[in-house]
């Protein structure tokens, strides 16, 4: 079966006063239904990589294929549609629109598509039930907790039933309980709907919720490990690789192992 994501010999060079090779001939694939964490020291190229997958940025060489499609081959309109339908984004700072309530934030991608109101309402009530947001749908972002804000952002990312969810430090601004909630929720979504998730994180506990952790260093592949049945032992193995990796990684963990 075709991988949902293929990174084929991807290099990213930032040109400037000093040229900087942020990603160097990177190769990996993500299979449909996987939940993958990407870890690496600060400056190792994680956000650069995510930006190329999300089409915010383009590779200097090599190609990124999402479900067999190279987004760089699409026209501007096709690309906008592709991003909305195929990709879901979750950010560290939630990125909610402050003037829209929770429900409106969740359906925003559908309103952009001009979907019928009844269909939108059906989707939003399904998602709200699944994410346990039903009682706060009418609240504004400044009237909800960080955990609820991130769940709202997850709802918005899911509303199109995207094939790939990209998350950059989704628990970076959450306390330990909310982080646990959000990670368990991502795990549930991944298992229930076979939604593929690629998550950048500094936090070894967050990474231990995934099926696989891919480590990069100086823009190159360093190592990857797969989870066994025990999250505890996977967590230990992640710590072992991080200690080999060096640099500033996972120096603070916001989630408690329990
Ligand atoms: N627009 C840019 N122009 C030039 N250099 C850049 C640019 N963006 C990033 N870099 C450099 O590329 C390298 C990789 O940066 P990137 O943001 O991908 O790292 P990261 O792994 O996400 O780090 P962090 O964990 O701190 O978020 C860094 O050395 C950074 O300084
Ligand atoms: Mg980054």
CSV table of C-alpha atoms and ligand atoms in Angstrom, one decimal:
chain,number,residue,atom,x,y,z
A,1,UNK,CA,0.0,0.0,0.0
A,2,UNK,CA,1.2,3.5,-0.8
A,3,UNK,CA,2.5,5.4,2.2
A,4,UNK,CA,0.4,8.4,3.3
A,5,UNK,CA,3.6,10.5,3.5
A,6,UNK,CA,6.9,10.0,1.7
A,7,UNK,CA,9.9,12.2,2.3
A,8,UNK,CA,12.2,11.5,-0.6
A,9,UNK,CA,15.8,12.7,-0.4
A,10,UNK,CA,14.6,16.1,0.9
A,11,UNK,CA,17.1,18.9,1.4
A,12,UNK,CA,16.3,22.4,2.6
A,13,UNK,CA,18.9,25.1,2.4
A,14,UNK,CA,18.1,28.6,3.7
A,15,UNK,CA,19.9,31.2,1.6
A,16,UNK,CA,21.1,34.3,3.4
A,17,UNK,CA,24.2,36.0,4.5
A,18,UNK,CA,25.2,32.5,5.6
A,19,UNK,CA,23.6,29.6,3.8
A,20,UNK,CA,22.3,27.0,6.2
A,21,UNK,CA,21.4,23.4,5.4
A,22,UNK,CA,18.5,22.8,7.7
A,23,UNK,CA,17.5,19.4,6.3
A,24,UNK,CA,20.0,17.2,4.5
A,25,UNK,CA,18.9,14.4,2.2
A,26,UNK,CA,16.3,13.1,4.5
A,27,UNK,CA,14.3,9.9,3.7
A,28,UNK,CA,11.4,8.4,5.5
A,29,UNK,CA,7.8,7.2,5.1
A,30,UNK,CA,4.8,7.2,7.3
A,31,UNK,CA,2.2,4.5,6.7
A,32,UNK,CA,-1.5,5.2,6.8
A,33,UNK,CA,-2.8,5.0,10.4
A,34,UNK,CA,0.5,5.6,12.1
A,35,UNK,CA,1.0,8.0,15.0
A,36,UNK,CA,4.6,9.2,14.7
A,37,UNK,CA,6.6,11.6,16.9
A,38,UNK,CA,9.5,13.6,15.6
A,39,UNK,CA,12.2,14.5,18.1
A,40,UNK,CA,15.5,16.2,17.8
A,41,UNK,CA,17.6,19.0,19.5
A,42,UNK,CA,16.6,22.6,19.1
A,43,UNK,CA,17.6,23.7,15.6
A,44,UNK,CA,17.7,20.2,14.2
A,45,UNK,CA,15.1,21.1,11.5
A,46,UNK,CA,11.8,19.7,12.9
A,47,UNK,CA,9.7,22.8,12.2
A,48,UNK,CA,11.4,23.2,8.8
A,49,UNK,CA,10.4,19.6,8.0
A,50,UNK,CA,6.8,20.2,9.2
A,51,UNK,CA,6.6,23.3,7.1
A,52,UNK,CA,7.6,21.4,4.0
A,53,UNK,CA,5.0,18.7,4.7
A,54,UNK,CA,2.3,21.4,5.3
A,55,UNK,CA,3.4,23.1,2.0
A,56,UNK,CA,4.2,26.4,3.9
A,57,UNK,CA,7.7,26.0,2.6
A,58,UNK,CA,9.2,24.1,-0.3
A,59,UNK,CA,12.2,21.7,-0.4
A,60,UNK,CA,15.4,22.9,-2.1
A,61,UNK,CA,15.8,19.4,-3.5
A,62,UNK,CA,13.9,16.1,-3.2
A,63,UNK,CA,10.2,15.7,-2.9
A,64,UNK,CA,7.4,15.4,-0.3
A,65,UNK,CA,4.5,13.2,-1.3
A,66,UNK,CA,1.2,13.3,0.6
A,67,UNK,CA,-0.9,10.3,-0.4
A,68,UNK,CA,1.2,10.1,-3.6
A,69,UNK,CA,0.6,13.7,-4.5
A,70,UNK,CA,3.4,16.3,-4.7
A,71,UNK,CA,1.7,19.4,-3.5
A,72,UNK,CA,4.2,21.5,-5.4
A,73,UNK,CA,2.7,20.2,-8.7
A,74,UNK,CA,-0.7,21.7,-7.8
A,75,UNK,CA,-2.1,25.1,-8.9
A,76,UNK,CA,-2.7,27.7,-6.3
A,77,UNK,CA,-6.4,26.9,-6.0
A,78,UNK,CA,-5.8,23.1,-6.0
A,79,UNK,CA,-3.3,23.6,-3.3
A,80,UNK,CA,-5.6,25.6,-1.0
A,81,UNK,CA,-8.2,22.9,-1.4
A,82,UNK,CA,-5.7,20.1,-0.9
A,83,UNK,CA,-4.4,21.7,2.4
A,84,UNK,CA,-7.9,22.2,3.7
A,85,UNK,CA,-9.2,18.7,2.8
A,86,UNK,CA,-6.1,16.5,3.3
A,87,UNK,CA,-4.2,18.1,6.1
A,88,UNK,CA,-5.2,19.1,9.7
A,89,UNK,CA,-3.0,21.4,11.7
A,90,UNK,CA,-2.5,21.6,15.5
A,91,UNK,CA,-0.2,24.2,16.9
A,92,UNK,CA,1.4,24.9,20.3
A,93,UNK,CA,-0.6,28.2,20.7
A,94,UNK,CA,-3.9,26.7,19.5
A,95,UNK,CA,-4.4,29.4,16.8
A,96,UNK,CA,-8.1,30.0,17.5
A,97,UNK,CA,-10.0,33.0,16.2
A,98,UNK,CA,-10.8,35.0,19.4
A,99,UNK,CA,-14.0,36.6,18.0
A,100,UNK,CA,-15.5,33.2,17.1
A,101,UNK,CA,-17.0,30.8,19.7
A,102,UNK,CA,-15.9,27.2,20.0
A,103,UNK,CA,-18.5,25.9,17.6
A,104,UNK,CA,-17.7,28.5,15.0
A,105,UNK,CA,-14.0,27.8,15.3
A,106,UNK,CA,-14.5,24.1,14.7
A,107,UNK,CA,-16.7,24.6,11.6
A,108,UNK,CA,-14.6,27.3,10.1
A,109,UNK,CA,-12.9,25.1,7.5
A,110,UNK,CA,-16.4,23.9,6.3
A,111,UNK,CA,-17.7,27.5,6.0
A,112,UNK,CA,-14.8,28.3,3.8
A,113,UNK,CA,-15.9,25.4,1.6
A,114,UNK,CA,-19.5,26.6,1.5
A,115,UNK,CA,-21.0,23.4,3.0
A,116,UNK,CA,-24.7,23.2,3.7
A,117,UNK,CA,-25.7,24.3,7.2
A,118,UNK,CA,-27.4,21.0,8.2
A,119,UNK,CA,-24.4,19.0,7.2
A,120,UNK,CA,-22.1,21.3,9.1
A,121,UNK,CA,-24.3,21.0,12.2
A,122,UNK,CA,-24.2,17.2,11.9
A,123,UNK,CA,-20.4,17.2,11.7
A,124,UNK,CA,-19.9,19.6,14.6
A,125,UNK,CA,-22.2,17.7,16.9
A,126,UNK,CA,-20.5,14.4,16.2
A,127,UNK,CA,-17.1,16.0,16.9
A,128,UNK,CA,-18.2,17.9,19.9
A,129,UNK,CA,-19.6,14.6,21.4
A,130,UNK,CA,-16.4,12.8,20.6
A,131,UNK,CA,-14.2,15.5,22.1
A,132,UNK,CA,-16.5,16.2,25.0
A,133,UNK,CA,-16.9,19.9,24.1
A,134,UNK,CA,-20.7,19.9,24.0
A,135,UNK,CA,-21.2,22.1,27.1
A,136,UNK,CA,-18.9,24.9,25.9
A,137,UNK,CA,-19.7,25.2,22.2
A,138,UNK,CA,-21.1,28.7,22.7
A,139,UNK,CA,-18.1,30.1,24.6
A,140,UNK,CA,-15.3,32.3,23.3
A,141,UNK,CA,-11.7,31.2,23.4
A,142,UNK,CA,-10.9,33.5,26.3
A,143,UNK,CA,-13.7,31.8,28.3
A,144,UNK,CA,-12.2,28.3,28.1
A,145,UNK,CA,-9.1,26.5,29.5
A,146,UNK,CA,-6.0,25.7,27.6
A,147,UNK,CA,-6.9,22.0,27.4
A,148,UNK,CA,-10.3,22.9,26.0
A,149,UNK,CA,-8.8,25.4,23.6
A,150,UNK,CA,-6.5,22.6,22.3
A,151,UNK,CA,-9.4,20.2,22.0
A,152,UNK,CA,-11.3,22.9,20.0
A,153,UNK,CA,-8.2,23.2,17.7
A,154,UNK,CA,-8.2,19.4,17.3
A,155,UNK,CA,-11.9,19.6,16.4
A,156,UNK,CA,-11.2,22.1,13.7
A,157,UNK,CA,-8.3,20.0,12.4
A,158,UNK,CA,-10.6,16.9,12.3
A,159,UNK,CA,-13.7,18.5,10.8
A,160,UNK,CA,-12.7,17.6,7.2
A,161,UNK,CA,-11.7,14.1,8.2
A,162,UNK,CA,-8.2,14.8,6.9
A,163,UNK,CA,-5.8,12.0,6.0
A,164,UNK,CA,-2.9,13.5,7.8
A,165,UNK,CA,-2.7,15.6,11.0
A,166,UNK,CA,0.4,17.6,11.6
A,167,UNK,CA,1.1,18.8,15.1
A,168,UNK,CA,3.9,21.1,16.3
A,169,UNK,CA,4.4,20.8,20.0
A,170,UNK,CA,0.6,20.4,20.7
A,171,UNK,CA,1.1,20.0,24.4
A,172,UNK,CA,3.8,22.7,24.7
A,173,UNK,CA,1.5,25.2,26.4
A,174,UNK,CA,-0.5,22.8,28.5
A,175,UNK,CA,-0.2,21.6,32.1
A,176,UNK,CA,0.3,18.0,32.9
A,177,UNK,CA,-3.4,17.0,33.2
A,178,UNK,CA,-4.4,18.8,30.0
A,179,UNK,CA,-1.5,17.3,28.2
A,180,UNK,CA,-2.5,13.9,29.2
A,181,UNK,CA,-6.1,14.5,28.0
A,182,UNK,CA,-4.9,15.8,24.7
A,183,UNK,CA,-2.5,13.0,24.1
A,184,UNK,CA,-5.0,10.4,25.0
A,185,UNK,CA,-7.5,12.0,22.7
A,186,UNK,CA,-5.0,12.0,19.8
A,187,UNK,CA,-4.3,8.4,20.5
A,188,UNK,CA,-8.1,7.6,20.4
A,189,UNK,CA,-8.6,9.5,17.2
A,190,UNK,CA,-5.6,7.7,15.7
A,191,UNK,CA,-7.0,4.3,16.7
A,192,UNK,CA,-10.6,4.9,16.0
A,193,UNK,CA,-10.5,6.6,12.6
A,194,UNK,CA,-7.0,5.4,11.5
A,195,UNK,CA,-6.1,9.1,11.2
A,196,UNK,CA,-2.4,9.4,10.6
A,197,UNK,CA,-0.7,11.8,13.0
A,198,UNK,CA,2.8,13.3,12.8
A,199,UNK,CA,3.7,15.2,15.9
A,200,UNK,CA,6.8,17.2,16.7
A,201,UNK,CA,7.6,17.2,20.4
A,202,UNK,CA,10.3,17.9,22.9
A,203,UNK,CA,8.6,15.8,25.5
A,204,UNK,CA,9.6,12.2,25.9
A,205,UNK,CA,6.3,11.4,27.7
A,206,UNK,CA,4.3,12.9,24.9
A,207,UNK,CA,6.3,10.9,22.4
A,208,UNK,CA,5.7,7.7,24.4
A,209,UNK,CA,2.0,7.9,23.3
A,210,UNK,CA,3.1,7.3,19.6
A,211,UNK,CA,3.7,4.1,17.7
A,212,UNK,CA,7.1,5.3,16.5
A,213,UNK,CA,9.6,8.0,17.3
A,214,UNK,CA,11.9,9.4,14.6
A,215,UNK,CA,14.9,11.3,15.8
A,216,UNK,CA,16.7,13.8,13.7
A,217,UNK,CA,20.0,15.6,14.3
A,218,UNK,CA,21.5,18.4,12.3
A,219,UNK,CA,18.8,17.9,9.6
A,220,UNK,CA,19.6,14.2,9.2
A,221,UNK,CA,18.1,10.9,10.2
A,222,UNK,CA,19.6,9.8,13.5
A,223,UNK,CA,17.5,6.9,14.7
A,224,UNK,CA,13.9,5.5,15.0
A,225,UNK,CA,12.3,3.3,17.5
A,226,UNK,CA,8.9,1.5,17.6
A,227,UNK,CA,6.7,1.2,20.6
A,228,UNK,CA,6.2,-2.2,22.2
A,229,UNK,CA,3.2,-2.9,24.3
A,230,UNK,CA,4.3,-1.0,27.4
A,231,UNK,CA,4.4,2.8,27.3
A,232,UNK,CA,6.7,2.8,30.3
A,233,UNK,CA,9.4,0.8,28.6
A,234,UNK,CA,9.0,2.8,25.4
A,235,UNK,CA,9.5,5.9,27.4
A,236,UNK,CA,12.7,4.6,28.8
A,237,UNK,CA,13.9,3.7,25.3
A,238,UNK,CA,13.1,7.2,24.1
A,239,UNK,CA,15.2,8.6,27.0
A,240,UNK,CA,18.1,6.4,26.0
A,241,UNK,CA,18.1,7.6,22.4
A,242,UNK,CA,17.8,11.2,23.6
A,243,UNK,CA,20.8,10.8,25.8
A,244,UNK,CA,22.8,9.6,22.8
A,245,UNK,CA,21.4,12.5,20.7
A,246,UNK,CA,22.6,15.2,23.1
A,247,UNK,CA,21.7,18.8,22.7
A,248,UNK,CA,18.7,20.5,24.3
A,249,UNK,CA,15.9,17.9,24.1
A,250,UNK,CA,13.2,16.9,26.6
A,251,UNK,CA,14.7,18.8,29.4
A,252,UNK,CA,11.3,19.4,30.8
A,253,UNK,CA,8.4,17.1,30.7
A,254,UNK,CA,4.9,18.4,31.3
A,255,UNK,CA,3.2,15.1,31.6
A,256,UNK,CA,3.6,12.6,34.4
A,257,UNK,CA,3.9,8.9,33.6
A,258,UNK,CA,1.2,7.1,35.4
B,1,LIG,N1,13.8,31.2,7.7
B,1,LIG,C1,15.0,30.8,8.0
B,1,LIG,N2,16.1,31.4,7.5
B,1,LIG,C2,17.3,30.9,7.8
B,1,LIG,N3,17.6,29.9,8.7
B,1,LIG,C3,16.5,29.3,9.3
B,1,LIG,C4,15.2,29.7,9.0
B,1,LIG,N4,14.3,29.0,9.7
B,1,LIG,C5,15.1,28.1,10.4
B,1,LIG,N5,16.4,28.3,10.1
B,1,LIG,C6,17.5,27.6,10.7
B,1,LIG,O1,17.3,26.2,10.4
B,1,LIG,C7,17.7,25.4,11.5
B,1,LIG,C8,16.5,24.5,11.8
B,1,LIG,O2,15.4,25.3,12.3
B,1,LIG,P1,14.0,24.7,12.8
B,1,LIG,O3,13.2,25.8,13.2
B,1,LIG,O4,13.5,23.8,11.8
B,1,LIG,O5,14.5,23.9,14.1
B,1,LIG,P2,13.6,23.0,15.2
B,1,LIG,O6,14.2,21.7,15.2
B,1,LIG,O7,12.2,23.2,14.9
B,1,LIG,O8,14.1,23.8,16.5
B,1,LIG,P3,13.2,24.0,17.9
B,1,LIG,O9,13.2,22.7,18.6
B,1,LIG,O10,14.0,25.0,18.6
B,1,LIG,O11,11.8,24.5,17.5
B,1,LIG,C9,18.1,26.3,12.6
B,1,LIG,O12,19.5,26.3,12.6
B,1,LIG,C10,17.5,27.6,12.2
B,1,LIG,O13,18.3,28.7,12.7
B,2,LIG,MG1,10.6,24.1,16.0
